[in-house]
Short mmCIF file of C-alpha atoms in Angstrom, two decimals:
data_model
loop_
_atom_site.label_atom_id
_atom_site.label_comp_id
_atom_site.label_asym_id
_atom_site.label_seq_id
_atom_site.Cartn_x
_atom_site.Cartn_y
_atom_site.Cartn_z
CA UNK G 1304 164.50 231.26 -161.77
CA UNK G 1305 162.81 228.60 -162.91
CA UNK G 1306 159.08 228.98 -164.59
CA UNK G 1307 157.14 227.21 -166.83
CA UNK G 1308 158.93 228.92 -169.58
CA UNK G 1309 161.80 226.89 -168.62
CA UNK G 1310 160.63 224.01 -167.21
CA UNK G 1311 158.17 220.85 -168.56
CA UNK G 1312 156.05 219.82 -165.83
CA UNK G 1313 153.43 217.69 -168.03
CA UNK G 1314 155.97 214.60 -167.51
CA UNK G 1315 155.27 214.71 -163.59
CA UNK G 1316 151.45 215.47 -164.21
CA UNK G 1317 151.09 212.42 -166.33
CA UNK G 1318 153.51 210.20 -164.30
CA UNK G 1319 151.56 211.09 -161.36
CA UNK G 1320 147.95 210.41 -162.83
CA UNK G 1321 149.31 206.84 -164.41
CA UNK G 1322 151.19 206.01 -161.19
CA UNK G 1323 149.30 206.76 -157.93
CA UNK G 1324 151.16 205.83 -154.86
CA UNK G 1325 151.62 206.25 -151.48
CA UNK G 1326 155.40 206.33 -151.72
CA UNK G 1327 157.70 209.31 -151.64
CA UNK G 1328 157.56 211.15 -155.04
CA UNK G 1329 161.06 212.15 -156.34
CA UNK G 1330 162.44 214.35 -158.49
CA UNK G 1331 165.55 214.54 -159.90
CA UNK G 1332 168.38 217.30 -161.27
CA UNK G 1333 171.40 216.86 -163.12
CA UNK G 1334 173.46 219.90 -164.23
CA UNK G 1335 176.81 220.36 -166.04
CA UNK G 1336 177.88 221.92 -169.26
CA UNK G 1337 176.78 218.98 -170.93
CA UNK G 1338 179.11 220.01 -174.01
CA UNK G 1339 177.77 217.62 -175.54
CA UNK G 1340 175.48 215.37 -173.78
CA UNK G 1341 177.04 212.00 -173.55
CA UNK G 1342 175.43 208.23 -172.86
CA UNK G 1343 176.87 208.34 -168.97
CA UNK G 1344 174.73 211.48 -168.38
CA UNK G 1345 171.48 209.66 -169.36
CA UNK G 1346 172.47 206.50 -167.97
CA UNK G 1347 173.36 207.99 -164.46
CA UNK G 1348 169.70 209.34 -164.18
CA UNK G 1349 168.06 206.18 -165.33
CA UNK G 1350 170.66 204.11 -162.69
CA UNK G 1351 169.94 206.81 -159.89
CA UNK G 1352 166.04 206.02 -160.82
CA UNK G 1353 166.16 202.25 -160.39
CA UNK G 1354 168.17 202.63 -156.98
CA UNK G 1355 166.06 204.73 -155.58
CA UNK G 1356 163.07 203.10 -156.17
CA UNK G 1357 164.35 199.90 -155.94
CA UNK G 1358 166.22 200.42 -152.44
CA UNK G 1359 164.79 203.24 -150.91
CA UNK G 1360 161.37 202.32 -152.35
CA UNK G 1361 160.85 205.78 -153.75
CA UNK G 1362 158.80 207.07 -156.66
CA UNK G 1363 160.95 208.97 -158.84
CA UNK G 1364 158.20 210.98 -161.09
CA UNK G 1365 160.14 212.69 -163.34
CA UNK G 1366 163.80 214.19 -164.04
CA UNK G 1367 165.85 216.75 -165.57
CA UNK G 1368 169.16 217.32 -167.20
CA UNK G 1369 170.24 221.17 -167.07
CA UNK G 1370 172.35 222.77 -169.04
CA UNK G 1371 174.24 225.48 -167.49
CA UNK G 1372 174.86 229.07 -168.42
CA UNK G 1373 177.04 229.92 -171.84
CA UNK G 1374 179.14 232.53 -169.57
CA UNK G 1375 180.10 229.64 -167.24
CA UNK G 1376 180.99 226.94 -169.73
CA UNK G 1377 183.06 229.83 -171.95
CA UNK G 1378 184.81 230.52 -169.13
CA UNK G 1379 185.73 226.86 -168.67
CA UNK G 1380 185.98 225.69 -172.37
CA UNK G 1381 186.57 229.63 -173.95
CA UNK G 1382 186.40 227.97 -177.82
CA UNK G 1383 184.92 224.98 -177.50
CA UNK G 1384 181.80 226.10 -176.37
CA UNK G 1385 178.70 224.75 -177.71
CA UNK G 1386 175.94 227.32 -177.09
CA UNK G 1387 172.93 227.17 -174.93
CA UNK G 1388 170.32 226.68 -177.39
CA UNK G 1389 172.03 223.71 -179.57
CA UNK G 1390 173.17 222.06 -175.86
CA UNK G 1391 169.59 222.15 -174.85
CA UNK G 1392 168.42 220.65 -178.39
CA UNK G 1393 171.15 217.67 -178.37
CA UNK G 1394 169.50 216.99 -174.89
CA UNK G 1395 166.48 216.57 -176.24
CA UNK G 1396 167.37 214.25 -179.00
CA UNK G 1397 169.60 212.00 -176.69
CA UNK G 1398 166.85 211.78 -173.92
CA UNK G 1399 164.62 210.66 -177.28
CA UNK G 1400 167.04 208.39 -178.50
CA UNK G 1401 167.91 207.02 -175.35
CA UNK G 1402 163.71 206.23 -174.98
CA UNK G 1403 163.38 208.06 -171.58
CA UNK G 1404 161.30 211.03 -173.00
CA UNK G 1405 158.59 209.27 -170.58
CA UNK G 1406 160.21 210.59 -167.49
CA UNK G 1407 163.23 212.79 -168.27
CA UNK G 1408 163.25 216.65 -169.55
CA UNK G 1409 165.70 219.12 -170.10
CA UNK G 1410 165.05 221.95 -168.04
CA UNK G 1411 166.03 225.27 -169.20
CA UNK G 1412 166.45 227.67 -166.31
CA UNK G 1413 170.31 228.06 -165.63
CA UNK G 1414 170.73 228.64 -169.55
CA UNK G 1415 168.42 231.36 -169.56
CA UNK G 1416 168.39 232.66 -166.26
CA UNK G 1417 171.50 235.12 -167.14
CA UNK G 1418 173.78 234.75 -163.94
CA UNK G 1419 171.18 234.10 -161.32
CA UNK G 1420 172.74 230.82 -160.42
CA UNK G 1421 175.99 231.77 -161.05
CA UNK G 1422 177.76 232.26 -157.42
CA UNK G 1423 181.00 233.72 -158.73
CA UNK G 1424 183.03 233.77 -161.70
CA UNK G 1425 183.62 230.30 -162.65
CA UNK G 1426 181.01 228.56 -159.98
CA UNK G 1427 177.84 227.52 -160.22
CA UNK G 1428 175.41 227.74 -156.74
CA UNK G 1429 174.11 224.12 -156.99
CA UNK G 1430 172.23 224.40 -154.08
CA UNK G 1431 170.14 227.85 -155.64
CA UNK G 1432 169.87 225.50 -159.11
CA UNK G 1433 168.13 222.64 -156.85
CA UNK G 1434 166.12 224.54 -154.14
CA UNK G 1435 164.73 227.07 -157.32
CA UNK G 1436 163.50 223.37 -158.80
CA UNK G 1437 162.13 222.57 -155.81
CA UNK G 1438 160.28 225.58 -154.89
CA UNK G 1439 158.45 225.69 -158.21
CA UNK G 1440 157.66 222.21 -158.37
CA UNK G 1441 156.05 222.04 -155.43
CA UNK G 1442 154.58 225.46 -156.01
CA UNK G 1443 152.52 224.13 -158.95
CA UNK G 1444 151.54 221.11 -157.75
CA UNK G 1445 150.76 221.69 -154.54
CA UNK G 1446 150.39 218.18 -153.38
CA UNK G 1447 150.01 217.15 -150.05
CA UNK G 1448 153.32 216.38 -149.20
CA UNK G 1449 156.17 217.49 -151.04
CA UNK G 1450 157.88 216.31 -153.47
CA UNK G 1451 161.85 216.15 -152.64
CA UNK G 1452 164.37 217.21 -155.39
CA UNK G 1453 167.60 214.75 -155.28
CA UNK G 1454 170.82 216.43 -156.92
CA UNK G 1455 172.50 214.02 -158.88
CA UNK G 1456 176.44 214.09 -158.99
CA UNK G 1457 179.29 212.22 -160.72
CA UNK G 1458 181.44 210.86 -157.68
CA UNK G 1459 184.28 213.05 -159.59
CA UNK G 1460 182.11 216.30 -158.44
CA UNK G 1461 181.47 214.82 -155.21
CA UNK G 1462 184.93 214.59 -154.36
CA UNK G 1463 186.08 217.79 -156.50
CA UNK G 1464 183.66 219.77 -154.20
CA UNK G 1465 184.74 217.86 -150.88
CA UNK G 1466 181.78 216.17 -150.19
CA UNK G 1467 179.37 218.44 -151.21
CA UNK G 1468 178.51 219.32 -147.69
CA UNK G 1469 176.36 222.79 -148.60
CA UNK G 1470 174.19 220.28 -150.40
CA UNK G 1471 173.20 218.57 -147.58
CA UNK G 1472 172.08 221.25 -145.69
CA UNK G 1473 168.27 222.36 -145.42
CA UNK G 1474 166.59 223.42 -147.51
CA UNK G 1475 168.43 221.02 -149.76
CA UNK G 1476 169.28 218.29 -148.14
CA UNK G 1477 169.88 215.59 -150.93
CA UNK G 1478 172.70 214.64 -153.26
CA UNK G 1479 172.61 211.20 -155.31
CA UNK G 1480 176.24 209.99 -155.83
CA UNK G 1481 177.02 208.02 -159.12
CA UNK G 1482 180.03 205.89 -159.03
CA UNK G 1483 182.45 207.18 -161.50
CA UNK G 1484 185.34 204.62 -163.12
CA UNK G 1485 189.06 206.27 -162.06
CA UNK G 1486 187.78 208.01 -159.17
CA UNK G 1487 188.24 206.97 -155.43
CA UNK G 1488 185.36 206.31 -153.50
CA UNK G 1489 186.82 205.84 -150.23
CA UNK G 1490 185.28 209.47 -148.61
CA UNK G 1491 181.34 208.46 -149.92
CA UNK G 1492 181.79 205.65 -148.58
CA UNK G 1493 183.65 206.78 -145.16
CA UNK G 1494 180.99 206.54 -142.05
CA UNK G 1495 180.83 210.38 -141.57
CA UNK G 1496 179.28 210.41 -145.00
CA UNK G 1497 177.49 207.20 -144.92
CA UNK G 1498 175.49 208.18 -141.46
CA UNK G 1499 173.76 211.06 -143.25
CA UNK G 1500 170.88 209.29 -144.63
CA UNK G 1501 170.38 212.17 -147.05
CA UNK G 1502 173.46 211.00 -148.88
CA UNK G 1503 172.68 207.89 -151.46
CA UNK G 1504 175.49 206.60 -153.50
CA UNK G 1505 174.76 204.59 -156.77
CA UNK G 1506 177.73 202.34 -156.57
CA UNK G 1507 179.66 200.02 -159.36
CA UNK G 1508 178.59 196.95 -157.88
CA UNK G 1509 175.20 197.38 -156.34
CA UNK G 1510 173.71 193.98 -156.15
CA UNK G 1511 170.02 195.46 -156.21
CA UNK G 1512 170.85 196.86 -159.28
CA UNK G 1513 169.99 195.19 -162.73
CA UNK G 1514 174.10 195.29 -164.46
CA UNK G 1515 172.67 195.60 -167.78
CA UNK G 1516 171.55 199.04 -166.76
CA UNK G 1517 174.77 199.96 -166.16
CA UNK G 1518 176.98 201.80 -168.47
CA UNK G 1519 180.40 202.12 -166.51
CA UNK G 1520 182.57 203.74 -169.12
CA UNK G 1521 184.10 206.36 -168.32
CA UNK G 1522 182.96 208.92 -171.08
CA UNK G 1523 183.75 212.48 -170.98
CA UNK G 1524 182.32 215.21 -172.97
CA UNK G 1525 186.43 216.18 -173.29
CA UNK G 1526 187.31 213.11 -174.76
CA UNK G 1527 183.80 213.23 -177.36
CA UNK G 1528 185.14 216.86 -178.18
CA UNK G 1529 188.65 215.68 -179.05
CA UNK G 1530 187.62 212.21 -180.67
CA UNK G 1531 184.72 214.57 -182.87
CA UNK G 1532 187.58 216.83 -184.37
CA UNK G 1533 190.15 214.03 -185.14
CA UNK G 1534 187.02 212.59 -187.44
CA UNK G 1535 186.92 209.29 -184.93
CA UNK G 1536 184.17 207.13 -184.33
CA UNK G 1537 181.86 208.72 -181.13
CA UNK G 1538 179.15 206.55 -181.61
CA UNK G 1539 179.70 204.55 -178.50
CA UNK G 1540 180.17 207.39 -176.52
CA UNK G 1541 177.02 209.48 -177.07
CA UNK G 1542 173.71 209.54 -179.64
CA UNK G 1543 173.71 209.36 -183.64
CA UNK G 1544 171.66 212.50 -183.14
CA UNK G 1545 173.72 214.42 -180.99
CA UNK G 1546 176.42 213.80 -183.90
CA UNK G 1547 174.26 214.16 -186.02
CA UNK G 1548 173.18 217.66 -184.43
CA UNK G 1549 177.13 218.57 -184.07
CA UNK G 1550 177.50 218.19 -187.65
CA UNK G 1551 175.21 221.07 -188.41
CA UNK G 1552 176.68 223.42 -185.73
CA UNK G 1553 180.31 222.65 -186.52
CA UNK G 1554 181.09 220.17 -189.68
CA UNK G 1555 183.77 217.92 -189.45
CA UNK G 1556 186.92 219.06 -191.49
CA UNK G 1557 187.92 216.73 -194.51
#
């Protein structure tokens, strides 16, 4: 569950005293194993931000990256996991490095909340991740009208999890869609998605988007991972202090 043991609000209390509006305040959630954190993970939330505000005319307030639970990623990665507490840390030094610190967090709840968001072995409830966010968000700061949590997803996890149709069902009824490099995009695009208006897809070659915010490589934690223990260059792929941070943890062989 999240709580303010797990979760920074000061970045939407300030955002919201420096930026009154009458626009829609958003929120949003990214989750993964985030083993490690990579530059595509940062740079989907700060492309998701500019869409949204700049075509839906939202007012994204704040946004966090959420590591999930050890037992999950072990049972996906067995010994290449990176625990809890370092993948939380390397968060915070890429969302640093990357100069978003003003509006991005890393939210602790799945990583501590034992297997409360775990829905079976192997799966992680989204939707309970999301809705828990949501709930004590607008819990605390009670503002007048809510403020609505937007999952954001990887269009490979869109179309892994067919759509993501539990998702976009009350109480959650949101998903942001970042176009991936390799993957199809054929079904976001398809009218029976594109009619739900709850459904926004950040696509390669959004003309409302500035391109230089754009980093459409396709980097994978997998291919940091392997690159990291052949003792090959991962600089481009994600932060000097996320290397810098794996180093400590697990020292490259000579």
């Amino acid at each position: 569950m999240h709580s303010e043991h797990t979760t920074d609000l000061s970045i939407l209390y300030s955002n919201l005293k420096s930026h009154p509006t009458n626009q829609e305040y958003v929120v949003l959630i990214k989750t993964g194993s985030l083993n490690p954190v990579h530059r595509c993970h940062i740079s989907n939330m700060v492309r998701t931000k500019e869409y949204l505000e700049q075509v839906h005319n939202f007012n994204v307030i704040g946004g966090y990256i959420s590591p999930t639970h050890d037992e999950y990623v072990h049972g996906k990665l067995r010994n290449e996991l990176i625990s809890g507490q370092h993948r939380i840390e390397m968060c915070r030094k890429a969302i640093e490095e990357a100069g978003q610190q003003h509006w991005l967090s890393v939210d602790m709840a799945e990583c501590m909340g034992q297997t409360f968001f775990l829905l079976a072995p192997g799966f992680i409830n989204l939707k309970r991740v999301t809705y828990s966010l949501q709930t004590f968000i607008n819990g605390k700061l009670n503002l007048s009208k809510p403020v609505r949590v937007i999952y954001v997803a990887g269009l490979d996890l869109f179309n892994r999890c067919n759509g993501m149709n539990g998702m976009r069902k009350p109480p959650m009824d949101d998903v942001a869609v970042v176009y991936r490099p390799s993957q199809d995009d054929s079904f976001v695009r398809s009218t029976h998605v594109q009619v739900d208006s709850n459904v926004f897809y950040v696509c390669a070659n959004d003309d409302d988007l500035d391109a230089s915010s754009s980093d459409m490589d396709d980097i994978s934690s997998t291919l940091i991972r392997e690159r990291y223990k052949n003792n090959q260059d991962c600089e481009h792929l994600t932060y000097k202090s996320v290397l810098d941070h794996m180093k400590i943890i697990s020292p490259k062989k000579n």
